[in-house]
Short mmCIF file of C-alpha atoms and ligand atoms in Angstrom, two decimals:
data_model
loop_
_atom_site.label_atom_id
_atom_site.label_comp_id
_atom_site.label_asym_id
_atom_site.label_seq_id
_atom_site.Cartn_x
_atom_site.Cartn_y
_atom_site.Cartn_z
CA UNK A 1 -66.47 39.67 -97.98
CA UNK A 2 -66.22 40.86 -101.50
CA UNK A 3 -65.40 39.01 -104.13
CA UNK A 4 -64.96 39.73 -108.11
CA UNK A 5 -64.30 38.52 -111.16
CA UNK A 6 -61.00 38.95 -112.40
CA UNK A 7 -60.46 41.35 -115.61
CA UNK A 8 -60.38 39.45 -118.96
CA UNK A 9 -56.20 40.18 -119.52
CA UNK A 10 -55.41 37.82 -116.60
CA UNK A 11 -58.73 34.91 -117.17
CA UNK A 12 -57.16 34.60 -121.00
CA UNK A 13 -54.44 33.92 -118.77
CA UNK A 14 -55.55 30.24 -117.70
CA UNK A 15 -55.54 27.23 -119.28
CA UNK A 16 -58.65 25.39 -118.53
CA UNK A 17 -61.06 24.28 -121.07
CA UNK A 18 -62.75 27.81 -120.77
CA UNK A 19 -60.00 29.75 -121.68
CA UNK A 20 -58.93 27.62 -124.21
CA UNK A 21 -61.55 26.18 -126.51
CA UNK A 22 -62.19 29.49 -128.29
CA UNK A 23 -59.78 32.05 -129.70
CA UNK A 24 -59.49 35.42 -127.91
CA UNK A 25 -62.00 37.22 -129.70
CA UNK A 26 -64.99 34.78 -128.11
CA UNK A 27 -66.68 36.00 -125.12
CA UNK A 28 -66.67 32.06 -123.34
CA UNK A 29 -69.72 31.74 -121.16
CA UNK A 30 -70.38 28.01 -121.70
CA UNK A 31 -68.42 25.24 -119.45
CA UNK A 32 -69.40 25.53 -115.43
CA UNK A 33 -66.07 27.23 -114.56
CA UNK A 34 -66.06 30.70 -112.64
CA UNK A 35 -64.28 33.68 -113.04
CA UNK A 36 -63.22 34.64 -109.34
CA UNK A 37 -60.46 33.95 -108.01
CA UNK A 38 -59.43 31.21 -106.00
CA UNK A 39 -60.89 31.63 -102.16
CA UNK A 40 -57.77 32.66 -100.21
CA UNK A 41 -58.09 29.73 -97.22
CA UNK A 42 -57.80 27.24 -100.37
CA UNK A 43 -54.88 28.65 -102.11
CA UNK A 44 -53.27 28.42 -98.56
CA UNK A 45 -54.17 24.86 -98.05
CA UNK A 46 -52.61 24.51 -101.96
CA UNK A 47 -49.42 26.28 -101.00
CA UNK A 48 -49.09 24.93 -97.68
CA UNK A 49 -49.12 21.14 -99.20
CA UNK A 50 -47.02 22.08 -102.11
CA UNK A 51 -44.66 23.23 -99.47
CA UNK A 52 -44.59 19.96 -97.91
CA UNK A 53 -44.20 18.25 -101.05
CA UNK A 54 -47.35 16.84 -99.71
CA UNK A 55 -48.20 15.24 -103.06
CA UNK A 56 -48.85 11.69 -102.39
CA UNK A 57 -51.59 9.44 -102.33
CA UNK A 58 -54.76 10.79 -100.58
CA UNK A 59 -55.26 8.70 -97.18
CA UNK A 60 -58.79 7.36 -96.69
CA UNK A 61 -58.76 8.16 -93.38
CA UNK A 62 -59.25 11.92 -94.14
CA UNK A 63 -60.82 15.23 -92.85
CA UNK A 64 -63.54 15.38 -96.05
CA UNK A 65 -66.49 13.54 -94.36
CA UNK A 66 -66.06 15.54 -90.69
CA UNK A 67 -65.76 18.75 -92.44
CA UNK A 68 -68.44 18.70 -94.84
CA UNK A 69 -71.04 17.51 -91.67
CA UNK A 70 -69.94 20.41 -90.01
CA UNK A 71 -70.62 22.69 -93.25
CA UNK A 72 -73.51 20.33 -93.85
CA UNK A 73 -74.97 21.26 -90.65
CA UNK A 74 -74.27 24.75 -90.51
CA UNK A 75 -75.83 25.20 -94.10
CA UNK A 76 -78.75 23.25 -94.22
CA UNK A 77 -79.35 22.12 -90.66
CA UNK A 78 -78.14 18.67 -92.29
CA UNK A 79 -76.70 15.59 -89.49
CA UNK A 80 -74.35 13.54 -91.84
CA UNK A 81 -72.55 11.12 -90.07
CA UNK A 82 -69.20 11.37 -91.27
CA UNK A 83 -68.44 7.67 -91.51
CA UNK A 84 -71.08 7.42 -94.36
CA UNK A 85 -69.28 9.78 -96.24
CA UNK A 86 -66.81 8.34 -99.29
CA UNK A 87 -64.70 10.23 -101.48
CA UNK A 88 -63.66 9.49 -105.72
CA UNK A 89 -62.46 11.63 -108.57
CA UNK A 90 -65.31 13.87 -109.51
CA UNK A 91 -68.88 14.20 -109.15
CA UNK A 92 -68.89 12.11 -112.43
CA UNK A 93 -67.45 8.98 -111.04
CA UNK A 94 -69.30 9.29 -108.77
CA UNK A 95 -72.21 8.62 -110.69
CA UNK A 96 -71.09 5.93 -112.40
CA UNK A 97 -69.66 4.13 -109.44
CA UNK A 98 -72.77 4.25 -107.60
CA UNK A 99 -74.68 3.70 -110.40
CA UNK A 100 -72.12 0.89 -111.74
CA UNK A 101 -72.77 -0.88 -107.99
CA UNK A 102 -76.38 -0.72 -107.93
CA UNK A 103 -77.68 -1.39 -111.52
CA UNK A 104 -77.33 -4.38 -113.35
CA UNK A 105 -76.09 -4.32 -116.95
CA UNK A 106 -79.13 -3.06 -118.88
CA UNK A 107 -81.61 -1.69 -116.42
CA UNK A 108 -83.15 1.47 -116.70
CA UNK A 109 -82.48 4.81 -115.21
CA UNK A 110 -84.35 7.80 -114.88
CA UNK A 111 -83.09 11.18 -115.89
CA UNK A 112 -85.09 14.21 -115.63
CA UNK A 113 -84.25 16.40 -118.88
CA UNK A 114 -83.69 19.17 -119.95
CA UNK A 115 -80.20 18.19 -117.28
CA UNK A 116 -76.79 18.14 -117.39
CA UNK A 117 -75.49 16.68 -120.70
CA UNK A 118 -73.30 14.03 -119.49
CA UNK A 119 -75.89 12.59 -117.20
CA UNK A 120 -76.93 10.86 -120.78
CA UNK A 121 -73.44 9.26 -121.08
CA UNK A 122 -72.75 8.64 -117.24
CA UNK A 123 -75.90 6.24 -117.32
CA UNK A 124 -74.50 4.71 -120.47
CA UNK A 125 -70.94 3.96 -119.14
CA UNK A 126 -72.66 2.17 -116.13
CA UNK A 127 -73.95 0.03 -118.01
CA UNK A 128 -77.87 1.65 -118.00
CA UNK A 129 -80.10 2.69 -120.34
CA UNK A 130 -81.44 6.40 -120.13
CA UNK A 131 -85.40 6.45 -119.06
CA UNK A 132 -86.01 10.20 -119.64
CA UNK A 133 -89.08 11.62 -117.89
CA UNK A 134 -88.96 15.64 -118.66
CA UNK A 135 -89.27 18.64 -116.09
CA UNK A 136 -93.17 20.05 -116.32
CA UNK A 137 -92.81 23.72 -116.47
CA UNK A 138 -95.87 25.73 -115.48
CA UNK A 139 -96.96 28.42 -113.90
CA UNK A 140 -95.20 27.95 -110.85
CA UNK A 141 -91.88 27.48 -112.41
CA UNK A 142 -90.62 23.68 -112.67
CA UNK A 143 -91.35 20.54 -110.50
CA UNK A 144 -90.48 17.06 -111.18
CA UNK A 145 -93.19 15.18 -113.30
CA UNK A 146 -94.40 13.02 -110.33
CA UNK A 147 -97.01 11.40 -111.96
CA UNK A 148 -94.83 10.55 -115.46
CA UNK A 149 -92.34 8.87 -112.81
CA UNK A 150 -94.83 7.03 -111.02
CA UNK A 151 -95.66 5.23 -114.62
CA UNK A 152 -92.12 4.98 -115.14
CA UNK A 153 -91.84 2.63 -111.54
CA UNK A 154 -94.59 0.81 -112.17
CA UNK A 155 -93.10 -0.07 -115.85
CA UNK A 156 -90.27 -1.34 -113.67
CA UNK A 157 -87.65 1.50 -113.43
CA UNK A 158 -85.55 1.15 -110.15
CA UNK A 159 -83.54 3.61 -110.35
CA UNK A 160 -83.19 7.69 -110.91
CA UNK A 161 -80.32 10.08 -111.38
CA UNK A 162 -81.82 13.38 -109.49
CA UNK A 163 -80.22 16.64 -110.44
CA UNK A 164 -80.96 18.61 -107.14
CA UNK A 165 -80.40 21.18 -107.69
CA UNK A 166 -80.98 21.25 -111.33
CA UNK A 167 -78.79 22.19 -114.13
CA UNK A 168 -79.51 24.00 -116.25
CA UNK A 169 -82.23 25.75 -114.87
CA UNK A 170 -80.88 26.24 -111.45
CA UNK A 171 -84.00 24.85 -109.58
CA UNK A 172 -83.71 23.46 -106.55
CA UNK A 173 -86.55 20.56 -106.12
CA UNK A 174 -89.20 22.12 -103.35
CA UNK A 175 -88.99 19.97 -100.57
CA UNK A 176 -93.22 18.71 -101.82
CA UNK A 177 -91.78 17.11 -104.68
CA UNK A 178 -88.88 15.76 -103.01
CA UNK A 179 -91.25 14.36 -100.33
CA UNK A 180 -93.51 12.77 -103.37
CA UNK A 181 -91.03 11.60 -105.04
CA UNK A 182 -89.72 9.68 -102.11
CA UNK A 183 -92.95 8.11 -101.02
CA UNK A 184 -93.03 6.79 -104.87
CA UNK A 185 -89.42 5.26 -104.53
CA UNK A 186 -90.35 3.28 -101.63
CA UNK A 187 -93.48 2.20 -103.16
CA UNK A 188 -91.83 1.04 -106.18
CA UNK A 189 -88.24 -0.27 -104.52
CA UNK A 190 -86.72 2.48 -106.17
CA UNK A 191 -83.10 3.87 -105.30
CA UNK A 192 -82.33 7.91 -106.20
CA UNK A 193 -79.29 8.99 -106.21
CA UNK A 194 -79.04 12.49 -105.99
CA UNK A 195 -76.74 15.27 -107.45
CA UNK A 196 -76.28 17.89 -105.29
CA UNK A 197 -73.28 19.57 -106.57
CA UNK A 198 -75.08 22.78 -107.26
CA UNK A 199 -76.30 23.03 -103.41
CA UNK A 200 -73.92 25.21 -101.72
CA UNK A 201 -74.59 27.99 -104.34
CA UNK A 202 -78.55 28.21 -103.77
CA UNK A 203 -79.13 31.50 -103.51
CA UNK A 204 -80.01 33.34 -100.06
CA UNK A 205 -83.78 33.96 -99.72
CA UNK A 206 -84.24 30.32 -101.81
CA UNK A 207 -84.28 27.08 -99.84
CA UNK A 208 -81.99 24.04 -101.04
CA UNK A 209 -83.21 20.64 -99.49
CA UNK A 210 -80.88 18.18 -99.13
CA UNK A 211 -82.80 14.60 -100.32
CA UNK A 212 -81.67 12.32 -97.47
CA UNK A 213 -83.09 14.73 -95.51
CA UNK A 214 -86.65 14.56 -96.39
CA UNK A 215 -88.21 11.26 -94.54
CA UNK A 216 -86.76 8.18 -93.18
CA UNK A 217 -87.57 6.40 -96.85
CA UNK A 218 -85.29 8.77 -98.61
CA UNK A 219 -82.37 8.26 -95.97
CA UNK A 220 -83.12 4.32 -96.53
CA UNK A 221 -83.12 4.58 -100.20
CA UNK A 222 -81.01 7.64 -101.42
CA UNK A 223 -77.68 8.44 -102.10
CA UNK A 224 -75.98 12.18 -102.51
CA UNK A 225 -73.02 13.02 -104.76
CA UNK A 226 -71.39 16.24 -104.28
CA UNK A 227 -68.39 18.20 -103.90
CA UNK A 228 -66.90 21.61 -103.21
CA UNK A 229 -66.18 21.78 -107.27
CA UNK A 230 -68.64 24.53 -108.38
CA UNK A 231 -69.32 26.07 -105.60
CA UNK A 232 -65.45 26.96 -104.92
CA UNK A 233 -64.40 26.37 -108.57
CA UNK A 234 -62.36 23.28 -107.59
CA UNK A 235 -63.63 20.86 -110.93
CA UNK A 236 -59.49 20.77 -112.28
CA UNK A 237 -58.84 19.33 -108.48
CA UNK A 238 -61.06 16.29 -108.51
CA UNK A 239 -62.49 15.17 -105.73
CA UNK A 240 -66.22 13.95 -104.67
CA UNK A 241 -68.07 13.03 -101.82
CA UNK A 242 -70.52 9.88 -101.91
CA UNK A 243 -72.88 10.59 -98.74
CA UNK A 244 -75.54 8.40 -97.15
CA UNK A 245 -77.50 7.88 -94.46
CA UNK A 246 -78.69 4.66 -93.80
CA UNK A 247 -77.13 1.46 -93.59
CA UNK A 248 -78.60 -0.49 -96.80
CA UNK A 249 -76.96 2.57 -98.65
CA UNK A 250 -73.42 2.42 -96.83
CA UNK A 251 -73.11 -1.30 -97.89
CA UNK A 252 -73.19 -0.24 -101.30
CA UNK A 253 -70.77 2.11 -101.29
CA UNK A 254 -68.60 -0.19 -99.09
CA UNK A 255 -68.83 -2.74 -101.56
CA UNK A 256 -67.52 -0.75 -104.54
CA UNK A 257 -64.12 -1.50 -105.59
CA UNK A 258 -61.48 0.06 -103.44
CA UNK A 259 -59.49 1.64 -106.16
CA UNK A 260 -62.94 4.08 -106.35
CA UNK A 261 -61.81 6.07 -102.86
CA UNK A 262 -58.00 5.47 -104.08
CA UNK A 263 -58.55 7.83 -107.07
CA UNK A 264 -59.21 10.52 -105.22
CA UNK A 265 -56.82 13.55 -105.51
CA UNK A 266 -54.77 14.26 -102.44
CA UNK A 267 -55.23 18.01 -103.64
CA UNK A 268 -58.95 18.00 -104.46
CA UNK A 269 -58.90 16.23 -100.80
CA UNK A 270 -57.12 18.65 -99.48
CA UNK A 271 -59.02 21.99 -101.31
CA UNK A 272 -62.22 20.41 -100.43
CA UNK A 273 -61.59 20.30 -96.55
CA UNK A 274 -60.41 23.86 -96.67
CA UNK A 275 -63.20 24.81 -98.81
CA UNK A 276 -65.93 23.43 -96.14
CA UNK A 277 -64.33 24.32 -93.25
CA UNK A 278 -63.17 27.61 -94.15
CA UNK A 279 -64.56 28.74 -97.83
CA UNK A 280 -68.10 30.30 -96.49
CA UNK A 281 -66.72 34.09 -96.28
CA UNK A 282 -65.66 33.88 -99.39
CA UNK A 283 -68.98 31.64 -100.67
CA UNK A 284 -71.11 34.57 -99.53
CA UNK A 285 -69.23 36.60 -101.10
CA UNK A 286 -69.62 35.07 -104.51
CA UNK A 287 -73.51 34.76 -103.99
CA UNK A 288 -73.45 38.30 -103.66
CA UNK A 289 -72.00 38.65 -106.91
CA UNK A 290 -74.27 35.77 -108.70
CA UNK A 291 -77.21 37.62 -107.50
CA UNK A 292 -75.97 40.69 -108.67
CA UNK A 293 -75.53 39.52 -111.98
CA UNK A 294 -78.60 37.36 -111.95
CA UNK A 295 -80.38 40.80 -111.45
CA UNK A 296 -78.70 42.54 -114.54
CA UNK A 297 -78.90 39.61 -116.95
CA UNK A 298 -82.66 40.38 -116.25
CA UNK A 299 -82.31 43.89 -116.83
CA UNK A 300 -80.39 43.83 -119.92
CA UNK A 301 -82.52 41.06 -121.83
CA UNK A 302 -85.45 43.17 -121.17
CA UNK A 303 -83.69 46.22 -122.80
CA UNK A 304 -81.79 44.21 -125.38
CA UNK A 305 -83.33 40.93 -126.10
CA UNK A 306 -87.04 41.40 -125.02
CA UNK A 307 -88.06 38.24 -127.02
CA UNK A 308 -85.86 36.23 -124.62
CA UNK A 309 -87.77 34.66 -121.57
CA UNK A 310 -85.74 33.96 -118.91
CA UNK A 311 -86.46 32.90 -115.29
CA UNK A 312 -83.66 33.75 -112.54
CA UNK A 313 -82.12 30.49 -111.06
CA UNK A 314 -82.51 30.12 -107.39
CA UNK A 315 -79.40 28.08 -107.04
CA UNK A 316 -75.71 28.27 -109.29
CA UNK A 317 -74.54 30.57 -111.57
CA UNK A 318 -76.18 29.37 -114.66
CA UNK A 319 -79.40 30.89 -116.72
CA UNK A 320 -81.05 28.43 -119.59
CA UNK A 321 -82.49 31.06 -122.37
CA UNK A 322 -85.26 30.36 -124.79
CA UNK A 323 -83.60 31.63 -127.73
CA UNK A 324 -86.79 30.50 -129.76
CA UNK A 325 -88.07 34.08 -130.62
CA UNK A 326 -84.86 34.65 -132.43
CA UNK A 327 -84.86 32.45 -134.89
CA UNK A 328 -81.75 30.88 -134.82
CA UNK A 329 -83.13 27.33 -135.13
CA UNK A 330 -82.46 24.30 -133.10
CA UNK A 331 -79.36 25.46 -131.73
CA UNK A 332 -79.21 28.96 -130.95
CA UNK A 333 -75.59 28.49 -129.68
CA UNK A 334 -74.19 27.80 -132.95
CA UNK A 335 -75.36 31.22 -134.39
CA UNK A 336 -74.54 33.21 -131.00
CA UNK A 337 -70.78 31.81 -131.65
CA UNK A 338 -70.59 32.63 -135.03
CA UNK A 339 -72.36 35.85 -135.43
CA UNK A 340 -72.07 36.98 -131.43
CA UNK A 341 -68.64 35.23 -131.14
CA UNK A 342 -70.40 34.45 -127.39
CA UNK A 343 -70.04 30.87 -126.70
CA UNK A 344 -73.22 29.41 -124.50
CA UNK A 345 -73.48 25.60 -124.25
CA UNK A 346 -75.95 24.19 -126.78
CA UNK A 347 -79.64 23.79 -125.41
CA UNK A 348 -80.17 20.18 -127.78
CA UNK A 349 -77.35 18.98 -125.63
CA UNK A 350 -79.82 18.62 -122.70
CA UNK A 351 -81.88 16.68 -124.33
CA UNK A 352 -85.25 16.82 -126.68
CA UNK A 353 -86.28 19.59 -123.99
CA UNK A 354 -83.40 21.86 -124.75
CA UNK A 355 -84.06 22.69 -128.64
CA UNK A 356 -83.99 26.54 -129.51
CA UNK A 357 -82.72 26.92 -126.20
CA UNK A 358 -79.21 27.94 -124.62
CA UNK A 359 -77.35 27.84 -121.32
CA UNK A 360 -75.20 30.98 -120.43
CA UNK A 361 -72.78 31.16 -117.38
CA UNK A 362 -73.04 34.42 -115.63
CA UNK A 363 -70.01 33.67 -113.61
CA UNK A 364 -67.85 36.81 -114.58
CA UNK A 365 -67.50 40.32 -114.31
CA UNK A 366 -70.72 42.28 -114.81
CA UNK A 367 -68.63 43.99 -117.45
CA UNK A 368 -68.30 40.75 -119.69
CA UNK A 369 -71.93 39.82 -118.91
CA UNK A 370 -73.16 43.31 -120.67
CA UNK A 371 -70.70 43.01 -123.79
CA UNK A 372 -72.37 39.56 -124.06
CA UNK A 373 -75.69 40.33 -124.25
CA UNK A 374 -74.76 43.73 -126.32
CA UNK A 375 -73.28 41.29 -128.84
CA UNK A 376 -75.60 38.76 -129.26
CA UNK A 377 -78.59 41.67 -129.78
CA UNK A 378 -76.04 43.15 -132.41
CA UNK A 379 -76.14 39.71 -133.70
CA UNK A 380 -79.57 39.29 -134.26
C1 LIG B 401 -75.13 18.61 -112.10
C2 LIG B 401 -73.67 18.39 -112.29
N1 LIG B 401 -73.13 17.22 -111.92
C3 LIG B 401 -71.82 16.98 -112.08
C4 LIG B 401 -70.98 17.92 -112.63
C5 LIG B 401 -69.55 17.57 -112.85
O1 LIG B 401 -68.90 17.53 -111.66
P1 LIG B 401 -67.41 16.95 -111.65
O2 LIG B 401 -66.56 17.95 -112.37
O3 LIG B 401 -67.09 16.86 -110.19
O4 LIG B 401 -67.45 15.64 -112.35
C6 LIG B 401 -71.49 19.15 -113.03
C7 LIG B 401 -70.61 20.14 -113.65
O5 LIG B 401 -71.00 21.21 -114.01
C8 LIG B 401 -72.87 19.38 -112.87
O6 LIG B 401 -73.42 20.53 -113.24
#
């Protein structure tokens, strides 16, 4: 099916930090939020429980974990057993649940920068201490820096926060490096959890591996946080799914506090089961238009900003720019805002990795997309 972005008139129309951070004259291509609209069997599912003034509690005895196997499966060829799958907030409490229930106060946790900003925080507020061990990037695009993390386990880090696939560059891990890494955790008694909110939005023609999926070690050791949030624009709903796959795992998330599965929204709950059972149409349809765009970002920072390397993401709707050529120091996104009035998320924010560099959402219309990039050249 075909899906676009709506026109700017009715986006300055919401109220979600995207729309409202910036006055109207800013372009806002920064926060993970998309500019479609909502899939139809969602708003449905929305209106339908609205209807029932069905706005209660969420019941933990719920649809999520039978209908994201079945999308599971059908997606990636993935078995989850739907009694190993939990449900929280967000993706973020996730983290810090799972982390909070694993580590003790102190301990060190990998993260894999340049990554999602808050992952810095997240470790902090479970009580961790950030271990980061950089991306390589070569010629074959990025990989995890298998043997920097091998060093890291043998120093006596347990633990690492996997961004699979990876924001901000959009990569998801090839299934070699997931396989490595694996090995290495069970060497080293390591746990990974693994943040695969990004998955369902892997691009066709790339391959998304799902890490419990890789060898019986990862299953025994691993644990995957996702949710239907980015891929069906959901994030304002809150709900996530804690999945694993092998008992060791399931004990810890039975052993968190029960109030962690309370907090989950009864309308994230809910969107999410619609979104799995019944959002792929409508998915598809939105990967046609990421790949679309994905294409003409290319084509107009070749004809506007030719200093600007960029490489494609396989997977989300993302691109991280090397703004370096420009010369707009440290922080590119501080000059694109002011001079550009486009608003990108700042690259230092993603850690040491990220300086000079820039993350621009290329969830909207192609229209917005080529009156960004026309700015920021103007800008320049
Ligand atoms: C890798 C990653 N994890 C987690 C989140 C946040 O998810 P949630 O809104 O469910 O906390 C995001 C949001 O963009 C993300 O990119």
């Amino acid at each position: 099916m075909d899906v676009t972005a709506e026109p700017l008139t009715l986006l300055r129309e919401r109220t979600s930090m995207k729309w409202r951070n910036y006055p109207g004259d800013v372009l806002p291509l920064f926060i993970a939020e998309m500019d479609y609209p909502l899939a139809e069997p969602i708003a449905e599912a929305l209106h339908d429980a609205v209807r029932r003034s069905d706005t209660g509690y969420a019941a933990p005895a719920n649809d999520l974990g039978e209908a994201f196997a079945g999308f599971a499966g059908n997606r990636w060829g993935w078995r989850v057993d739907p009694d190993q799958v939990a449900s929280t907030t967000d993706v973020s409490v996730a983290i810090v649940e799972t982390l909070r229930g694993l580590i003790l106060p102190g301990d060190r946790v990998v993260i894999t920068p340049p990554v999602y900003p808050p992952f810095f925080d997240l470790v902090a507020e479970a009580g961790g201490r950030v271990e980061p061990v950089p991306l390589l990037h070569g010629q074959t695009g990025w990989t995890l820096d298998l043997d920097a993390l091998e060093r890291v386990f043998l120093g006596g880090t347990r633990f690492i926060l996997l961004c699979n696939p990876h924001n901000p560059i959009g990569h998801p891990h090839g299934i070699e490096d997931l396989i490595a890494l694996a090995e290495l955790a069970a060497r080293h008694g390591v746990t990974v959890v693994s943040d695969e909110v990004h998955a369902p939005l892997t691009r066709a023609g790339a391959v998304f591996t799902p890490y419990l999926t890789v060898s019986p070690e990862a299953a025994e050791h691993g644990v995957c946080l996702t949710s239907a949030s980015k891929a069906w624009n959901l994030a304002g709903l809150k709900c996530a799914l804690i999945v694993t796959a092998s008992e060791r795992m399931r004990r810890v998330v039975t052993a968190l506090p029960q109030e962690v599965s309370w907090r989950t929204s009864q309308f994230g709950l809910i969107a999410g089961v619609a979104a799995y059972r019944h959002g792929q149409p409508w998915l598809d349809g939105v990967l046609a238009a990421l790949d679309a765009n994905r294409g003409l970002l290319g084509d107009l920072l070749d004809a506007q900003l030719p200093g600007v390397p960029y490489s494609p993401p396989d997977a989300g709707f993302l691109a991280w720019l090397d703004l370096r050529s420009l010369g707009w120091g440290d922080d590119p996104s501080a000059a694109a805002l002011e001079r550009a009035k486009v608003a990108l998320s700042p690259g230092p924010m993603f850690g040491t990795p990220g300086q000079g560099f820039a993350r621009l959402n290329f969830a909207c219309s192609p229209e917005v997309l080529s009156e960004a990039i026309s700015r920021l050249a103007a800008a320049i």
